[in-house]
XYZ file of C-alpha atoms in Angstrom:
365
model
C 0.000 0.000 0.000
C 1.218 3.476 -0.706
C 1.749 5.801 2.552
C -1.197 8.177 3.205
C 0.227 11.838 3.016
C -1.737 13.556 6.140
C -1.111 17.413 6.014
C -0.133 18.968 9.003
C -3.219 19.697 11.114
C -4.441 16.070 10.099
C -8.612 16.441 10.582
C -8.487 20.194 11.568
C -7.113 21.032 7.979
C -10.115 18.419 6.605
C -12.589 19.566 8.686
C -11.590 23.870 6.919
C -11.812 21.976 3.289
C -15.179 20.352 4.193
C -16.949 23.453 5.929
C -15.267 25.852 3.076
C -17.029 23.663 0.654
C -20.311 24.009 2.265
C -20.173 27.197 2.662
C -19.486 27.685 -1.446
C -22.511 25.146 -1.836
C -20.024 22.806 -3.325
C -16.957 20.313 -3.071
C -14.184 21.959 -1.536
C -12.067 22.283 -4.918
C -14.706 23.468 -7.167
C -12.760 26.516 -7.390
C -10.193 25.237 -9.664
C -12.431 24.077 -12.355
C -12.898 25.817 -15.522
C -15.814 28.253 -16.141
C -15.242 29.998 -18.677
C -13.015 29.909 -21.337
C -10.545 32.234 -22.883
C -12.879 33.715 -25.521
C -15.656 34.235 -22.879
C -12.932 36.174 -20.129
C -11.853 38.897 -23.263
C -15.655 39.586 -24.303
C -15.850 39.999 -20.255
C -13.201 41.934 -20.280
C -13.766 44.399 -22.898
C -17.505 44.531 -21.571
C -16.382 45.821 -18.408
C -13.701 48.326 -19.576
C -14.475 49.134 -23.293
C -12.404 51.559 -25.330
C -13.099 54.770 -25.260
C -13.067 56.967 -28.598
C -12.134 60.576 -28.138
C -12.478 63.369 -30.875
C -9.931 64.285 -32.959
C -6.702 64.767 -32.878
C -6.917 61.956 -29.429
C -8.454 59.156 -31.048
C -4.852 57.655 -32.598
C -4.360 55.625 -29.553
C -6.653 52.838 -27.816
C -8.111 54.461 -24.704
C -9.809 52.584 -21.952
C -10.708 52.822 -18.319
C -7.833 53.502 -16.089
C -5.652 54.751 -18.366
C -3.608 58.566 -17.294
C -3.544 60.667 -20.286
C -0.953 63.214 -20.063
C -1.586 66.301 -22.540
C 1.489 68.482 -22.427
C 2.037 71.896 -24.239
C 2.626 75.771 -24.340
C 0.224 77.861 -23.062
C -2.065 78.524 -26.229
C -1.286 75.131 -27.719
C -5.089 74.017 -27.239
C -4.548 71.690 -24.093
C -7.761 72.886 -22.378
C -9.802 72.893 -25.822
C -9.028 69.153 -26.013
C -9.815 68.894 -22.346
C -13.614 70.647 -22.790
C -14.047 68.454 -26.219
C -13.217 65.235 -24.490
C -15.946 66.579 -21.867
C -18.761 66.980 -23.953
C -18.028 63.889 -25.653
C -18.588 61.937 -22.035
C -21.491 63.836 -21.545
C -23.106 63.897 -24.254
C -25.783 60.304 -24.797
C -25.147 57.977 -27.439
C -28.488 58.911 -28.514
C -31.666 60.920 -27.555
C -35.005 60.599 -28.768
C -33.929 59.789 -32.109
C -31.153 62.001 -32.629
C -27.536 60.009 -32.837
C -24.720 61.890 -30.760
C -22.268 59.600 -30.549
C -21.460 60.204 -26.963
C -21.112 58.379 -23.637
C -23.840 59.687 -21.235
C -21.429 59.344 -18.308
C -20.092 62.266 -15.638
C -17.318 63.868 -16.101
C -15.276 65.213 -12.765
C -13.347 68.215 -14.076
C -10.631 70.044 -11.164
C -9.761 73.478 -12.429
C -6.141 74.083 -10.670
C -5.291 77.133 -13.386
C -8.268 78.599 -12.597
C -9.022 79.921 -16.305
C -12.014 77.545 -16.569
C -14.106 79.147 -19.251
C -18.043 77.525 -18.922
C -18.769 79.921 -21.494
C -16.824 78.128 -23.793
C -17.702 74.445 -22.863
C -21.494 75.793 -22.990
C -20.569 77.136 -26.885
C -19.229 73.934 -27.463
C -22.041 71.718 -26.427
C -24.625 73.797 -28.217
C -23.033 73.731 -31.373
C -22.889 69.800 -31.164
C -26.180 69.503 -30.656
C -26.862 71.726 -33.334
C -24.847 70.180 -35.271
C -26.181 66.596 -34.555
C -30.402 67.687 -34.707
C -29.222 69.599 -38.434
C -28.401 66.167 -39.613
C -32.040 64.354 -38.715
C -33.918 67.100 -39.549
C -32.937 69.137 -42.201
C -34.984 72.102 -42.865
C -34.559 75.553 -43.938
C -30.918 76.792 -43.685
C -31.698 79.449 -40.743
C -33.728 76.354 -38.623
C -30.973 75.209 -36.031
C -28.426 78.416 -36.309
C -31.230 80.882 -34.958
C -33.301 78.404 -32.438
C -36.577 80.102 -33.625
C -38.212 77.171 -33.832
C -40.058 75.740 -30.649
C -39.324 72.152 -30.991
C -36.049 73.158 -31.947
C -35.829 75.176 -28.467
C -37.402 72.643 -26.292
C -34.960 70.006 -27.559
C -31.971 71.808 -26.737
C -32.845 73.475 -23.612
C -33.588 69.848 -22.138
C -30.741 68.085 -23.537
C -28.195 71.060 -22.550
C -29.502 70.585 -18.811
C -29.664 66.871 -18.433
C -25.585 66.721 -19.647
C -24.768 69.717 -17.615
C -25.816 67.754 -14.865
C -23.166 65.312 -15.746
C -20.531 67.766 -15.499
C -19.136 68.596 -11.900
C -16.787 71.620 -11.626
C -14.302 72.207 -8.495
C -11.662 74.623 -8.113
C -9.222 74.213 -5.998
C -6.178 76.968 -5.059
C -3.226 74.938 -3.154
C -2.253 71.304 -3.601
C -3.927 70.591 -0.163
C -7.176 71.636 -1.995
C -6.562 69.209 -4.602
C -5.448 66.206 -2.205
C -9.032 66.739 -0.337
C -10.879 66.965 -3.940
C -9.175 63.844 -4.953
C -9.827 62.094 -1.493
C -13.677 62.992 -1.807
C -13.817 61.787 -5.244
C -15.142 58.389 -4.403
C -17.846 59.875 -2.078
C -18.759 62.065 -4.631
C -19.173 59.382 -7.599
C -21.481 57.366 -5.083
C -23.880 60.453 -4.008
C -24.036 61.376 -8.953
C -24.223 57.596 -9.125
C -27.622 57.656 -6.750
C -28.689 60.239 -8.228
C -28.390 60.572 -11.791
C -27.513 56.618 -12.083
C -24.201 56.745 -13.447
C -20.823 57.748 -11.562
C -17.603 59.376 -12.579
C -16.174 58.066 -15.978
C -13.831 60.922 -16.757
C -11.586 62.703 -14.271
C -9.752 65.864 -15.503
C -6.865 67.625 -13.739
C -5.840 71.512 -15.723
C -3.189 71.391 -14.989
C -0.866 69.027 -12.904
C 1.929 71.190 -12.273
C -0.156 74.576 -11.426
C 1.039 74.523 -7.764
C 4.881 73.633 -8.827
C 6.310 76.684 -8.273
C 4.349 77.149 -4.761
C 4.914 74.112 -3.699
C 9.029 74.428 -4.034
C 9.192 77.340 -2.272
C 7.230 75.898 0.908
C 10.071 75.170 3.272
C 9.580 71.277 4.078
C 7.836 70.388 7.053
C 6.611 67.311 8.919
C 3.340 66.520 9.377
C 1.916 64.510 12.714
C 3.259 61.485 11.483
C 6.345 61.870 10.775
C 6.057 62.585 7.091
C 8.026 65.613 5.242
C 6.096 67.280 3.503
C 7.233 68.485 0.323
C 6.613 68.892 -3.764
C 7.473 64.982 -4.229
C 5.517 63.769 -1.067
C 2.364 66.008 -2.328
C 3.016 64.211 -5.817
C 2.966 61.014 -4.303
C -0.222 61.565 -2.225
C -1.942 63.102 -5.743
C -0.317 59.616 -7.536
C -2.406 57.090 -4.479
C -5.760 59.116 -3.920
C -6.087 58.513 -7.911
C -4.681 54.960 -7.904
C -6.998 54.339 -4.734
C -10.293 55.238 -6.858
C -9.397 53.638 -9.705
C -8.713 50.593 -8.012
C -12.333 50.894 -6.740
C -14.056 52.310 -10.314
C -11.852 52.655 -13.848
C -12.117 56.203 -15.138
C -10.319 57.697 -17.504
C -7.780 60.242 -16.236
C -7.093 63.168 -18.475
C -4.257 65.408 -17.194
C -2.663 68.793 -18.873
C 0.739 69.859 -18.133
C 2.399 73.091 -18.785
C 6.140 73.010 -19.924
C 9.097 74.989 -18.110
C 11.493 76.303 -19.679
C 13.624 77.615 -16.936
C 13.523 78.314 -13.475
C 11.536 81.977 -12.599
C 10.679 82.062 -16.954
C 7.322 82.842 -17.657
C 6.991 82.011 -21.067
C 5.808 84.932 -23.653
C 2.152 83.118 -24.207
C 1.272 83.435 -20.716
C 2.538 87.244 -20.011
C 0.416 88.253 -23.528
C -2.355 86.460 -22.637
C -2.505 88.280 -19.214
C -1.160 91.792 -20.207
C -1.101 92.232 -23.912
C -5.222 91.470 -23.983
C -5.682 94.680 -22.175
C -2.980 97.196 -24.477
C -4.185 98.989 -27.536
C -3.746 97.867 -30.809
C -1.393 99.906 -31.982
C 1.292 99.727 -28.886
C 4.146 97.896 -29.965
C 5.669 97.868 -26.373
C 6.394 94.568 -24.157
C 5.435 92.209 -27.429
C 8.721 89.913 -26.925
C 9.827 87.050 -29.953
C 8.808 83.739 -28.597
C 11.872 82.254 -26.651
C 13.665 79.014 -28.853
C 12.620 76.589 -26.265
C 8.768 77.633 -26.801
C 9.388 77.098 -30.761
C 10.830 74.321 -30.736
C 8.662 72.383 -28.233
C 11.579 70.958 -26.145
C 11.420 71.864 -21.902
C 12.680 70.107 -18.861
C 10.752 67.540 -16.722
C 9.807 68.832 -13.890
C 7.472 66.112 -12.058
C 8.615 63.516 -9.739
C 9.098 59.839 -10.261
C 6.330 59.143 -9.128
C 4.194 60.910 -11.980
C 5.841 59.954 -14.465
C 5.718 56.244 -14.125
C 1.525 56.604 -12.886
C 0.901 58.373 -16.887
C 0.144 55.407 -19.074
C 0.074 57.437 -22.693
C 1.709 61.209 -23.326
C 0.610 63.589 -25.621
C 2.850 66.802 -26.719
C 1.356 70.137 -28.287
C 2.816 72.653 -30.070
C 1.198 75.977 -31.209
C 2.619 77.119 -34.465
C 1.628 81.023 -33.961
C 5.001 81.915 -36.203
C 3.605 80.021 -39.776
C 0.957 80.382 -41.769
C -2.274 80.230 -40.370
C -5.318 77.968 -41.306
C -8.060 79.579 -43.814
C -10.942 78.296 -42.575
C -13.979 78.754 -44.733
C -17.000 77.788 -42.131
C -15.194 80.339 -39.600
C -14.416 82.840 -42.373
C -11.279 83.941 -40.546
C -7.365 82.547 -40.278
C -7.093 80.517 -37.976
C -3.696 79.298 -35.880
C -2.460 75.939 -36.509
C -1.535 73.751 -33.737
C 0.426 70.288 -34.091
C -0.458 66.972 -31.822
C 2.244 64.244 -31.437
C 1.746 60.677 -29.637
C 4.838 60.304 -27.381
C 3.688 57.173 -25.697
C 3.444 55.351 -27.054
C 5.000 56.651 -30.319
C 3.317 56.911 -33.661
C 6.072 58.468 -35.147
C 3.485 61.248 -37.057
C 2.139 65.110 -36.475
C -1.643 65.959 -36.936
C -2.390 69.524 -37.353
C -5.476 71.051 -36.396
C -7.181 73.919 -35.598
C -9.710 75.637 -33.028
C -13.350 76.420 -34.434
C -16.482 77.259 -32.823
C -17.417 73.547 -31.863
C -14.319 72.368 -30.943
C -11.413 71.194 -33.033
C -10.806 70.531 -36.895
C -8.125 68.387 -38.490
C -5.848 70.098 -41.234
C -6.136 66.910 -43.537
């Protein structure tokens, strides 16, 4: 006879297989049997996290659930454009009564750390798609959808505008300790839209990561009540687990801009004009400085810890090319700047060109 092989524990171990097994409602090792097969887990799988397709110029890459999307780029590049198109493309339904949108019909969390959020713009946006979209189903007279005189026309827009700008939650936050509390609330505040409204967050958008960099540097480090200094690359790290936390709980997509720096104390000529230059008269020729080479040629330093950059699962580099030729664009009757959109990571090895319009962004084919 061969030797019986008694584990150690003898009966107690037997006695744990037999009650786990009646506690599944089956034989202790009906775990390890097959039930499903390969084919079945990848239709589960892409059930649960599908890909997402994003508008133009981000829909080169697969996108799903729990990626970090990392948009970097000069101030003026078009960063926060993308941002607000990618927005009403989540909030926006598939469909509604009858009309085809294409969109998601999910929330979108948006944290404005720049604080030049412009709801004016994302409203502009929004209105033009659904223009756009109710133009193509019912075609009428050429003055129908651009001048909302009609009444059916009216009511459809009104009610469709409200139900996705219900989807959209705004918050604004002015230090980094602001956005570690935003961030560590995000969970509670998915649960109390998803209760709601039915859905939760699908989209979470950060403008822009490194708003607090030059604050946060300056703060002499300290330690906190456990022991912890606190510092730039601590704060990082924190930003890096509250986000890993909730996606461990619910896959979102994380959309994140970054400003370049070119040098330490630079403020790069796009961000003074934008502030000052908007409030000169036309004809001063004072303070208008040449872009600096850096700026042109798209190359800066990286500034953001470790920590970041290994969390970012796909990079995406801007460039605004205010110094060629601009874009003639015939619906907009007006030249328009061109901008440029490269896929770092991963690498696609090409340039797409595009411009801003009215409702959002076109490609330059």
């Amino acid at each position: 006879e061969r030797p019986k092989i008694r584990w150690k524990g003898g009966e107690e171990s037997s006695r744990t297989l037999a009650m786990a097994g009646e506690a599944g409602g089956g034989r202790p090792r009906d775990w390890l049997s097959m039930d499903e097969t390969a084919a079945a887990f990848l239709s589960r799988s892409l059930s649960t996290r599908p890909p997402i397709l994003l508008p133009p110029p981000l829909h080169r890459a697969p996108l799903r659930p729990g990626n970090v999307v990392e948009i970097a780029g000069p101030s003026g590049s078009g960063k926060s454009q993308l941002l607000l198109m990618s927005a009403v493309q989540c909030i926006l339904p598939k469909e509604w009564e009858g009309v085809y949108f294409g969109g998601l019909g999910k929330a979108v969390m948006y944290i404005d750390l720049d604080c030049r959020f412009d709801v004016l713009r994302l409203a502009q946006i929004l209105r033009k798609r659904i223009a756009a979209c109710y133009g193509s189903v019912h075609p009428t007279n050429e003055n129908f959808v651009t001048d909302g005189s009609k009444d059916k026309f009216h009511s459809f827009e009104s009610t469709l505008f409200s139900d996705c700008m219900k989807r959209f939650l705004y918050v604004r936050c002015y230090n980094s300790s602001e956005l570690v509390a935003a961030l560590k609330s995000l969970k509670s505040q998915s649960e109390a839209r998803s209760e709601v409204f039915g859905i939760g967050v699908y989209f979470l958008m950060l403008d822009s990561i490194g708003a607090f960099y030059w604050i946060d540097r300056a703060l002499q480090p300290t330690r906190e009540s456990k022991g912890k200094t606190l510092s730039f690359q601590s704060i990082t790290e924190t930003v890096v687990q509250e986000i890993h936390k909730f996606l461990q709980l619910q896959p979102i997509l994380v959309l994140v801009t970054k400003a370049p720096i070119y040098g330490e104390g630079i403020t790069t000529s796009n961000d003074f004009q934008r502030g000052s230059l908007k409030h000169m008269s036309e004809d001063s020729t004072a303070l208008r400085y040449p872009k600096r080479e850096e700026e042109r040629n798209g190359s800066c330093r990286e500034y953001m810890p470790s920590a970041w950059q290994t969390f970012v699962t796909h990079r995406i580099k801007l460039q605004d090319l205010a110094q060629e030729a601009g874009f003639f664009s015939e619906q907009e009757n007006e030249m328009l700047s061109v901008h440029t959109c490269e896929w770092v990571q991963p690498s696609l090895n090409s340039k797409e060109k595009f411009y801003i319009k009215d409702d959002g962004v076109g490609l330059i084919q």
